[in-house]
mmCIF file of C-alpha atoms in Angstrom:
data_model
loop_
_atom_site.group_PDB
_atom_site.id
_atom_site.type_symbol
_atom_site.label_atom_id
_atom_site.label_comp_id
_atom_site.label_asym_id
_atom_site.label_seq_id
_atom_site.Cartn_x
_atom_site.Cartn_y
_atom_site.Cartn_z
ATOM 1 C CA MET A 39 26.781 33.380 -7.149
ATOM 2 C CA ASP A 40 23.272 34.492 -6.209
ATOM 3 C CA GLU A 41 21.461 32.550 -3.507
ATOM 4 C CA THR A 42 18.950 30.100 -4.908
ATOM 5 C CA LEU A 43 15.329 31.026 -4.277
ATOM 6 C CA THR A 44 13.970 27.875 -2.622
ATOM 7 C CA MET A 45 10.205 27.615 -3.154
ATOM 8 C CA THR A 46 9.704 23.936 -2.403
ATOM 9 C CA PRO A 47 6.783 22.651 -0.302
ATOM 10 C CA GLY A 48 9.114 21.756 2.535
ATOM 11 C CA PRO A 49 11.770 21.885 3.595
ATOM 12 C CA THR A 50 11.255 25.591 3.154
ATOM 13 C CA ALA A 51 13.691 28.487 3.194
ATOM 14 C CA VAL A 52 14.700 29.237 6.797
ATOM 15 C CA PRO A 53 14.734 32.897 7.937
ATOM 16 C CA ASP A 54 17.981 34.360 9.240
ATOM 17 C CA ASP A 55 16.758 34.748 12.822
ATOM 18 C CA VAL A 56 15.713 31.090 12.943
ATOM 19 C CA ARG A 57 19.134 29.978 11.663
ATOM 20 C CA GLU A 58 20.802 32.256 14.198
ATOM 21 C CA ALA A 59 18.717 30.766 16.991
ATOM 22 C CA MET A 60 19.908 27.312 16.004
ATOM 23 C CA ALA A 61 23.512 28.516 16.363
ATOM 24 C CA ARG A 62 23.072 29.405 20.046
ATOM 25 C CA PRO A 63 25.300 27.509 22.481
ATOM 26 C CA ALA A 64 23.511 24.263 23.268
ATOM 27 C CA VAL A 65 22.740 23.362 26.864
ATOM 28 C CA ASN A 66 22.662 19.812 28.176
ATOM 29 C CA PRO A 67 18.920 19.082 28.432
ATOM 30 C CA ASP A 68 19.507 16.107 30.702
ATOM 31 C CA VAL A 69 21.221 18.012 33.518
ATOM 32 C CA ASP A 70 20.772 21.762 33.006
ATOM 33 C CA PRO A 71 18.245 22.882 35.665
ATOM 34 C CA GLU A 72 16.915 25.688 33.432
ATOM 35 C CA PHE A 73 16.001 23.430 30.517
ATOM 36 C CA ALA A 74 12.746 22.150 32.061
ATOM 37 C CA SER A 75 11.206 25.617 32.330
ATOM 38 C CA TYR A 76 12.450 26.493 28.854
ATOM 39 C CA TYR A 77 10.867 23.360 27.407
ATOM 40 C CA GLU A 78 7.538 24.000 29.127
ATOM 41 C CA THR A 79 7.478 27.516 27.680
ATOM 42 C CA LEU A 80 8.202 26.118 24.220
ATOM 43 C CA LEU A 81 5.302 23.662 24.521
ATOM 44 C CA ASP A 82 2.984 26.493 25.592
ATOM 45 C CA LYS A 83 3.897 28.426 22.437
ATOM 46 C CA LEU A 84 3.382 25.331 20.307
ATOM 47 C CA ALA A 85 -0.046 24.716 21.866
ATOM 48 C CA THR A 86 -1.007 28.313 21.037
ATOM 49 C CA VAL A 87 -0.097 27.798 17.387
ATOM 50 C CA TYR A 88 -2.009 24.505 17.419
ATOM 51 C CA ASP A 89 -4.883 26.409 19.085
ATOM 52 C CA THR A 90 -5.489 23.531 21.467
ATOM 53 C CA ASP A 91 -5.816 22.716 25.147
ATOM 54 C CA ASP A 92 -4.662 19.156 24.442
ATOM 55 C CA ASP A 93 -1.174 18.044 25.371
ATOM 56 C CA VAL A 94 1.481 18.756 22.765
ATOM 57 C CA VAL A 95 4.575 16.643 22.194
ATOM 58 C CA VAL A 96 7.792 17.273 20.293
ATOM 59 C CA LEU A 97 9.707 14.249 19.009
ATOM 60 C CA GLY A 98 13.248 14.211 17.666
ATOM 61 C CA GLY A 99 12.859 13.165 14.061
ATOM 62 C CA GLU A 100 11.518 14.275 10.671
ATOM 63 C CA GLY A 101 7.754 14.528 10.159
ATOM 64 C CA ILE A 102 7.249 10.923 9.029
ATOM 65 C CA LEU A 103 8.218 9.873 12.555
ATOM 66 C CA GLY A 104 4.932 11.337 13.777
ATOM 67 C CA LEU A 105 2.870 9.259 11.370
ATOM 68 C CA GLU A 106 4.581 6.039 12.404
ATOM 69 C CA ALA A 107 4.624 6.875 16.114
ATOM 70 C CA ALA A 108 0.918 7.718 16.173
ATOM 71 C CA VAL A 109 -0.025 4.417 14.541
ATOM 72 C CA ASP A 110 2.458 2.376 16.583
ATOM 73 C CA SER A 111 1.130 3.871 19.807
ATOM 74 C CA LEU A 112 -2.596 3.571 19.122
ATOM 75 C CA VAL A 113 -3.019 0.383 17.097
ATOM 76 C CA ALA A 114 -2.862 -3.088 18.597
ATOM 77 C CA PRO A 115 -2.328 -6.190 16.454
ATOM 78 C CA GLY A 116 -5.528 -7.211 14.710
ATOM 79 C CA GLU A 117 -7.319 -3.898 15.179
ATOM 80 C CA ARG A 118 -9.007 -2.398 12.146
ATOM 81 C CA VAL A 119 -8.040 1.094 11.027
ATOM 82 C CA LEU A 120 -9.919 3.140 8.443
ATOM 83 C CA CYS A 121 -7.418 4.872 6.141
ATOM 84 C CA LEU A 122 -8.933 7.731 4.149
ATOM 85 C CA ALA A 123 -6.852 8.178 1.021
ATOM 86 C CA ASN A 124 -6.954 10.687 -1.815
ATOM 87 C CA GLY A 125 -3.231 11.123 -2.199
ATOM 88 C CA VAL A 126 0.204 9.567 -1.735
ATOM 89 C CA TYR A 127 0.415 10.120 2.008
ATOM 90 C CA GLY A 128 -3.155 9.017 2.647
ATOM 91 C CA ASP A 129 -2.338 5.787 0.818
ATOM 92 C CA GLY A 130 0.877 5.430 2.800
ATOM 93 C CA PHE A 131 -0.820 5.386 6.199
ATOM 94 C CA SER A 132 -1.960 1.817 5.471
ATOM 95 C CA ASP A 133 1.682 0.693 5.418
ATOM 96 C CA PHE A 134 2.216 1.955 8.965
ATOM 97 C CA VAL A 135 -0.983 0.249 10.109
ATOM 98 C CA GLU A 136 0.129 -3.067 8.662
ATOM 99 C CA MET A 137 3.623 -2.730 10.132
ATOM 100 C CA ALA A 138 1.967 -2.272 13.526
ATOM 101 C CA GLY A 139 0.022 -5.497 12.995
ATOM 102 C CA GLY A 140 -3.285 -3.764 12.378
ATOM 103 C CA GLU A 141 -5.710 -4.331 9.531
ATOM 104 C CA ALA A 142 -5.829 -1.344 7.182
ATOM 105 C CA VAL A 143 -9.182 -0.731 5.520
ATOM 106 C CA THR A 144 -8.538 1.859 2.837
ATOM 107 C CA HIS A 145 -11.335 4.103 1.655
ATOM 108 C CA GLY A 146 -9.817 5.625 -1.446
ATOM 109 C CA VAL A 147 -11.187 8.252 -3.818
ATOM 110 C CA GLU A 148 -9.619 9.951 -6.826
ATOM 111 C CA TYR A 149 -6.698 12.298 -6.182
ATOM 112 C CA THR A 150 -8.872 15.160 -7.459
ATOM 113 C CA GLU A 151 -11.760 14.537 -5.049
ATOM 114 C CA GLY A 152 -12.615 15.186 -1.415
ATOM 115 C CA PHE A 153 -14.419 12.809 0.934
ATOM 116 C CA ASP A 154 -18.162 12.376 1.301
ATOM 117 C CA ALA A 155 -19.118 12.523 4.975
ATOM 118 C CA ASP A 156 -22.207 10.385 4.343
ATOM 119 C CA GLU A 157 -20.054 7.613 2.873
ATOM 120 C CA ILE A 158 -17.786 7.722 5.916
ATOM 121 C CA ALA A 159 -20.829 7.577 8.192
ATOM 122 C CA SER A 160 -22.015 4.435 6.394
ATOM 123 C CA LEU A 161 -18.598 2.806 6.772
ATOM 124 C CA VAL A 162 -18.386 3.343 10.527
ATOM 125 C CA GLU A 163 -21.977 2.191 10.987
ATOM 126 C CA GLU A 164 -21.276 -1.080 9.163
ATOM 127 C CA GLU A 165 -17.852 -1.879 10.639
ATOM 128 C CA GLU A 166 -15.935 -1.271 13.854
ATOM 129 C CA PHE A 167 -12.677 0.681 13.686
ATOM 130 C CA ALA A 168 -10.184 1.466 16.432
ATOM 131 C CA ALA A 169 -8.932 4.553 14.601
ATOM 132 C CA ALA A 170 -9.023 6.448 11.331
ATOM 133 C CA THR A 171 -6.111 8.094 9.537
ATOM 134 C CA MET A 172 -6.241 10.951 7.051
ATOM 135 C CA VAL A 173 -4.197 13.768 5.524
ATOM 136 C CA HIS A 174 -5.260 17.406 5.757
ATOM 137 C CA CYS A 175 -3.017 18.699 2.966
ATOM 138 C CA GLU A 176 -1.765 16.223 0.382
ATOM 139 C CA THR A 177 1.492 17.983 -0.460
ATOM 140 C CA PRO A 178 2.241 16.004 -3.664
ATOM 141 C CA THR A 179 -0.929 17.311 -5.342
ATOM 142 C CA GLY A 180 -1.657 20.547 -3.484
ATOM 143 C CA LEU A 181 -5.035 19.242 -2.277
ATOM 144 C CA LEU A 182 -6.547 20.477 0.992
ATOM 145 C CA ASN A 183 -9.233 18.284 2.556
ATOM 146 C CA ASP A 184 -12.198 19.739 4.419
ATOM 147 C CA PHE A 185 -12.606 17.286 7.288
ATOM 148 C CA GLY A 186 -15.155 19.145 9.431
ATOM 149 C CA GLU A 187 -18.108 16.787 8.977
ATOM 150 C CA VAL A 188 -15.945 13.688 8.656
ATOM 151 C CA LEU A 189 -14.218 14.312 11.982
ATOM 152 C CA ALA A 190 -17.540 14.891 13.732
ATOM 153 C CA THR A 191 -18.896 11.651 12.286
ATOM 154 C CA LEU A 192 -15.871 9.662 13.421
ATOM 155 C CA ARG A 193 -15.939 11.138 16.922
ATOM 156 C CA ASP A 194 -19.651 10.341 17.288
ATOM 157 C CA ALA A 195 -18.814 6.743 16.313
ATOM 158 C CA GLY A 196 -16.046 6.540 18.917
ATOM 159 C CA VAL A 197 -13.284 6.266 16.311
ATOM 160 C CA LEU A 198 -9.974 7.883 17.222
ATOM 161 C CA THR A 199 -8.632 10.212 14.525
ATOM 162 C CA VAL A 200 -5.038 10.652 13.396
ATOM 163 C CA VAL A 201 -4.517 13.576 11.014
ATOM 164 C CA ASP A 202 -1.371 14.375 9.078
ATOM 165 C CA ALA A 203 -1.382 18.186 9.060
ATOM 166 C CA VAL A 204 2.348 18.380 8.386
ATOM 167 C CA SER A 205 2.071 20.755 5.430
ATOM 168 C CA SER A 206 -0.917 22.789 6.629
ATOM 169 C CA LEU A 207 -0.388 23.418 10.344
ATOM 170 C CA GLY A 208 0.714 27.017 10.820
ATOM 171 C CA GLY A 209 -0.385 28.014 7.326
ATOM 172 C CA THR A 210 -4.151 27.543 7.381
ATOM 173 C CA PRO A 211 -6.754 26.704 10.033
ATOM 174 C CA VAL A 212 -6.714 23.066 11.166
ATOM 175 C CA PRO A 213 -9.683 21.706 13.209
ATOM 176 C CA VAL A 214 -7.399 20.456 15.986
ATOM 177 C CA GLU A 215 -10.198 20.523 18.566
ATOM 178 C CA ARG A 216 -11.870 17.642 16.689
ATOM 179 C CA ILE A 217 -8.678 15.609 16.171
ATOM 180 C CA ASP A 218 -7.228 13.066 18.590
ATOM 181 C CA VAL A 219 -3.669 13.133 17.248
ATOM 182 C CA CYS A 220 -2.716 16.028 14.978
ATOM 183 C CA LEU A 221 0.708 15.775 13.369
ATOM 184 C CA GLY A 222 2.998 18.608 12.327
ATOM 185 C CA ALA A 223 6.668 19.052 11.475
ATOM 186 C CA SER A 224 9.305 21.735 11.801
ATOM 187 C CA GLN A 225 10.292 22.067 8.138
ATOM 188 C CA LYS A 226 6.962 23.022 6.585
ATOM 189 C CA CYS A 227 4.855 26.062 7.549
ATOM 190 C CA PHE A 228 7.033 26.680 10.614
ATOM 191 C CA SER A 229 10.026 27.304 8.300
ATOM 192 C CA SER A 230 12.416 25.687 10.732
ATOM 193 C CA PRO A 231 15.106 23.165 9.776
ATOM 194 C CA PRO A 232 14.024 19.520 9.364
ATOM 195 C CA GLY A 233 14.396 17.382 12.463
ATOM 196 C CA LEU A 234 11.346 17.725 14.710
ATOM 197 C CA THR A 235 7.879 16.179 14.698
ATOM 198 C CA THR A 236 5.074 17.872 16.620
ATOM 199 C CA LEU A 237 1.857 16.292 17.881
ATOM 200 C CA SER A 238 -1.250 17.255 19.811
ATOM 201 C CA VAL A 239 -2.723 14.351 21.777
ATOM 202 C CA SER A 240 -6.261 14.239 23.179
ATOM 203 C CA ASP A 241 -7.237 12.630 26.481
ATOM 204 C CA ALA A 242 -8.975 9.846 24.554
ATOM 205 C CA ALA A 243 -5.789 9.182 22.582
ATOM 206 C CA TRP A 244 -3.707 9.000 25.765
ATOM 207 C CA GLU A 245 -6.177 6.492 27.225
ATOM 208 C CA LYS A 246 -5.781 4.325 24.119
ATOM 209 C CA VAL A 247 -1.983 4.584 24.324
ATOM 210 C CA GLU A 248 -2.132 3.413 27.945
ATOM 211 C CA ALA A 249 -4.422 0.522 27.013
ATOM 212 C CA THR A 250 -2.290 -0.595 24.056
ATOM 213 C CA GLU A 251 0.768 -2.760 24.639
ATOM 214 C CA GLN A 252 3.750 -0.819 23.320
ATOM 215 C CA ASP A 253 6.336 -2.838 21.413
ATOM 216 C CA SER A 254 8.757 -0.013 20.718
ATOM 217 C CA PHE A 255 10.330 2.895 22.548
ATOM 218 C CA TYR A 256 11.449 5.524 20.068
ATOM 219 C CA THR A 257 8.237 5.302 18.034
ATOM 220 C CA SER A 258 5.982 5.123 21.091
ATOM 221 C CA LEU A 259 4.170 8.090 22.600
ATOM 222 C CA GLU A 260 3.838 6.332 25.973
ATOM 223 C CA PRO A 261 7.144 7.690 27.401
ATOM 224 C CA TRP A 262 5.850 11.217 26.698
ATOM 225 C CA ARG A 263 2.465 10.741 28.379
ATOM 226 C CA GLU A 264 3.547 12.276 31.677
ATOM 227 C CA PRO A 265 7.181 13.220 31.073
ATOM 228 C CA ASP A 266 9.478 14.681 33.680
ATOM 229 C CA PHE A 267 10.626 17.826 31.870
ATOM 230 C CA SER A 268 13.868 17.782 33.848
ATOM 231 C CA PHE A 269 14.694 14.373 32.391
ATOM 232 C CA LEU A 270 12.990 13.598 29.099
ATOM 233 C CA PRO A 271 12.763 10.080 27.588
ATOM 234 C CA TYR A 272 15.847 10.789 25.482
ATOM 235 C CA THR A 273 18.293 13.620 24.921
ATOM 236 C CA HIS A 274 16.373 16.156 22.895
ATOM 237 C CA LEU A 275 17.613 18.008 19.808
ATOM 238 C CA VAL A 276 18.329 21.252 21.638
ATOM 239 C CA SER A 277 19.522 23.293 18.666
ATOM 240 C CA ASN A 278 16.454 22.288 16.681
ATOM 241 C CA LEU A 279 14.280 23.297 19.630
ATOM 242 C CA TYR A 280 15.885 26.744 19.639
ATOM 243 C CA ALA A 281 15.092 27.111 15.954
ATOM 244 C CA LEU A 282 11.512 25.886 16.446
ATOM 245 C CA GLU A 283 10.950 28.425 19.208
ATOM 246 C CA ALA A 284 12.173 31.225 16.955
ATOM 247 C CA SER A 285 9.795 30.022 14.242
ATOM 248 C CA LEU A 286 6.873 29.902 16.664
ATOM 249 C CA ASP A 287 7.719 33.398 17.895
ATOM 250 C CA ARG A 288 7.545 34.687 14.320
ATOM 251 C CA ILE A 289 4.061 33.211 13.896
ATOM 252 C CA LEU A 290 2.789 34.437 17.251
ATOM 253 C CA ASP A 291 4.233 37.931 16.780
ATOM 254 C CA GLU A 292 2.478 38.238 13.423
ATOM 255 C CA GLY A 293 -0.754 36.683 14.681
ATOM 256 C CA LEU A 294 -2.355 33.519 13.373
ATOM 257 C CA GLU A 295 -5.091 35.256 11.381
ATOM 258 C CA SER A 296 -2.525 37.450 9.637
ATOM 259 C CA VAL A 297 -0.378 34.409 8.883
ATOM 260 C CA PHE A 298 -3.335 32.547 7.396
ATOM 261 C CA ASP A 299 -4.302 35.565 5.284
ATOM 262 C CA ARG A 300 -0.735 35.888 4.007
ATOM 263 C CA HIS A 301 -0.765 32.256 2.900
ATOM 264 C CA ARG A 302 -4.139 32.684 1.208
ATOM 265 C CA ARG A 303 -3.014 35.737 -0.756
ATOM 266 C CA ALA A 304 0.247 34.095 -1.843
ATOM 267 C CA ALA A 305 -1.638 31.005 -3.030
ATOM 268 C CA GLU A 306 -4.217 33.002 -4.955
ATOM 269 C CA ARG A 307 -1.498 34.965 -6.715
ATOM 270 C CA CYS A 308 0.436 31.807 -7.570
ATOM 271 C CA ARG A 309 -2.576 30.165 -9.150
ATOM 272 C CA GLU A 310 -3.539 33.370 -10.952
ATOM 273 C CA ARG A 311 -0.076 33.636 -12.488
ATOM 274 C CA GLY A 312 -0.167 29.938 -13.358
ATOM 275 C CA ARG A 313 -3.420 30.320 -15.254
ATOM 276 C CA GLU A 314 -1.979 33.300 -17.141
ATOM 277 C CA LEU A 315 0.726 30.890 -18.341
ATOM 278 C CA GLY A 316 -1.880 28.325 -19.377
ATOM 279 C CA LEU A 317 -1.261 26.075 -16.367
ATOM 280 C CA GLU A 318 -4.165 24.793 -14.275
ATOM 281 C CA PRO A 319 -3.899 23.788 -10.588
ATOM 282 C CA PHE A 320 -4.010 20.009 -10.377
ATOM 283 C CA PRO A 321 -7.027 19.385 -8.120
ATOM 284 C CA GLY A 322 -9.106 21.451 -10.529
ATOM 285 C CA SER A 323 -11.629 22.786 -8.030
ATOM 286 C CA GLU A 324 -10.507 25.963 -6.270
ATOM 287 C CA SER A 325 -12.159 24.696 -3.090
ATOM 288 C CA LEU A 326 -9.656 21.813 -2.976
ATOM 289 C CA CYS A 327 -6.548 23.945 -3.520
ATOM 290 C CA SER A 328 -4.262 24.344 -0.516
ATOM 291 C CA PRO A 329 -3.052 27.787 0.584
ATOM 292 C CA THR A 330 0.364 26.298 1.333
ATOM 293 C CA VAL A 331 1.305 24.607 -1.959
ATOM 294 C CA THR A 332 0.199 24.870 -5.578
ATOM 295 C CA ALA A 333 0.511 21.933 -7.956
ATOM 296 C CA LEU A 334 0.512 22.994 -11.625
ATOM 297 C CA GLU A 335 -0.152 20.539 -14.440
ATOM 298 C CA LEU A 336 2.687 20.150 -16.954
ATOM 299 C CA ASP A 337 2.035 16.804 -18.575
ATOM 300 C CA GLY A 338 5.344 15.060 -19.207
ATOM 301 C CA ARG A 339 7.352 18.283 -18.766
ATOM 302 C CA ALA A 340 7.615 18.870 -15.028
ATOM 303 C CA THR A 341 11.067 17.338 -14.500
ATOM 304 C CA GLU A 342 12.620 19.281 -17.366
ATOM 305 C CA VAL A 343 11.011 22.558 -16.294
ATOM 306 C CA GLN A 344 12.142 22.028 -12.702
ATOM 307 C CA ARG A 345 15.713 21.448 -13.869
ATOM 308 C CA ARG A 346 15.722 24.537 -16.085
ATOM 309 C CA LEU A 347 14.270 26.710 -13.341
ATOM 310 C CA HIS A 348 17.134 25.682 -11.086
ATOM 311 C CA ASP A 349 19.940 25.756 -13.657
ATOM 312 C CA GLU A 350 18.888 28.858 -15.576
ATOM 313 C CA GLN A 351 16.944 30.931 -13.038
ATOM 314 C CA ASP A 352 18.284 29.887 -9.594
ATOM 315 C CA VAL A 353 14.775 28.973 -8.468
ATOM 316 C CA LEU A 354 14.150 25.608 -6.839
ATOM 317 C CA VAL A 355 10.660 24.101 -6.905
ATOM 318 C CA ALA A 356 9.474 20.488 -6.709
ATOM 319 C CA THR A 357 7.812 18.014 -9.027
ATOM 320 C CA GLY A 358 5.080 15.542 -8.163
ATOM 321 C CA LEU A 359 5.678 12.147 -6.580
ATOM 322 C CA GLY A 360 5.245 8.606 -7.829
ATOM 323 C CA GLU A 361 3.365 8.195 -11.085
ATOM 324 C CA MET A 362 2.757 11.942 -11.285
ATOM 325 C CA ALA A 363 6.409 12.942 -10.896
ATOM 326 C CA ASP A 364 6.727 14.256 -14.435
ATOM 327 C CA ASP A 365 3.236 15.728 -14.717
ATOM 328 C CA ILE A 366 3.091 18.144 -11.774
ATOM 329 C CA LEU A 367 5.251 21.117 -10.829
ATOM 330 C CA ARG A 368 4.859 22.192 -7.220
ATOM 331 C CA VAL A 369 5.432 25.670 -5.812
ATOM 332 C CA GLY A 370 5.624 25.845 -2.040
ATOM 333 C CA HIS A 371 4.256 29.099 -0.641
ATOM 334 C CA MET A 372 4.297 28.081 2.988
ATOM 335 C CA GLY A 373 5.809 29.625 6.075
ATOM 336 C CA TYR A 374 8.508 32.168 5.280
ATOM 337 C CA ASN A 375 7.863 31.649 1.557
ATOM 338 C CA ALA A 376 4.196 32.639 1.786
ATOM 339 C CA ARG A 377 4.840 36.097 0.392
ATOM 340 C CA GLU A 378 3.511 37.495 -2.827
ATOM 341 C CA SER A 379 6.916 38.985 -3.669
ATOM 342 C CA ARG A 380 8.562 35.564 -3.563
ATOM 343 C CA VAL A 381 5.719 34.057 -5.570
ATOM 344 C CA GLU A 382 6.099 36.781 -8.215
ATOM 345 C CA LYS A 383 9.830 36.066 -8.571
ATOM 346 C CA THR A 384 9.131 32.360 -8.907
ATOM 347 C CA MET A 385 6.417 32.787 -11.503
ATOM 348 C CA ASP A 386 8.464 35.364 -13.434
ATOM 349 C CA ALA A 387 11.205 32.751 -13.661
ATOM 350 C CA LEU A 388 8.723 30.084 -14.740
ATOM 351 C CA GLU A 389 7.397 32.394 -17.431
ATOM 352 C CA ARG A 390 10.902 32.895 -18.814
ATOM 353 C CA VAL A 391 11.523 29.138 -18.895
ATOM 354 C CA LEU A 392 8.229 28.459 -20.670
ATOM 355 C CA GLU A 393 8.742 31.144 -23.345
#
């Protein structure tokens, strides 16, 4: 049986060398004297990929852990949080805010639109917010937000920013220098197995963590504020760390600009092939299309086409989420999968199914 070509927008296909790294004999991170230096080196590599001088943190858990931990750590009961939403995950941030006892103020726009910086400026002038949450790449719809002006506006207003960059970090430039907490995950553009959340944390964010009473441990960033690398807050997922390091090495060896260009070319080819088949990218405007995932409109047919691609062509893609589950087919060209050759195979298979 041929190996299935997995072109989902995370978890992605994992390269052989990353899987082999995960199979290395695991050390005991709590007592092995060499682990501390290894972990510091890993964080240095992660900070280089983030392109930041801020602290970086790695938590043991899938990417959603980062969203919850950031909100839990920064938001005190009763504090107002501005949730910018033009997709499923932007909407979902409000749930974490409310679970933390905060008041979520959602500024929602259509799933096919970006945000108007002037509107955001008016909001923060009229009301006081402790923080603002937003999503860089809305994976369910393939939409990439341009947050340059918005982030500057929020920083000028003294509003801390939490950005879900889970499906963009490592695949396209992210304005980390303007973000207080920038969230990533191992299973997206890093093409590492699921299991790790990554964060960059600004000095201002750490100050807010220190000033906020923490009512949890595992979902709190406070234990990681000044960790003793020889004895971390909990036993880390060593095998996952090995895999993450191998993934980071792949990115750094290739060079970030080359990686970003590879993602851009794969995305352009995917959308070009889609249009040749009569399928339009969901956000409509090319400027809103992400270089890491393409969402193609197949009204009422996406689930059937996904099934046939898998059963008949050994190609696995994803559908949309929620109300759009049967209307959108998603091709993930992120990380290891951001190669035109893999896109061509996927779109050839889609063409055969649609004939």
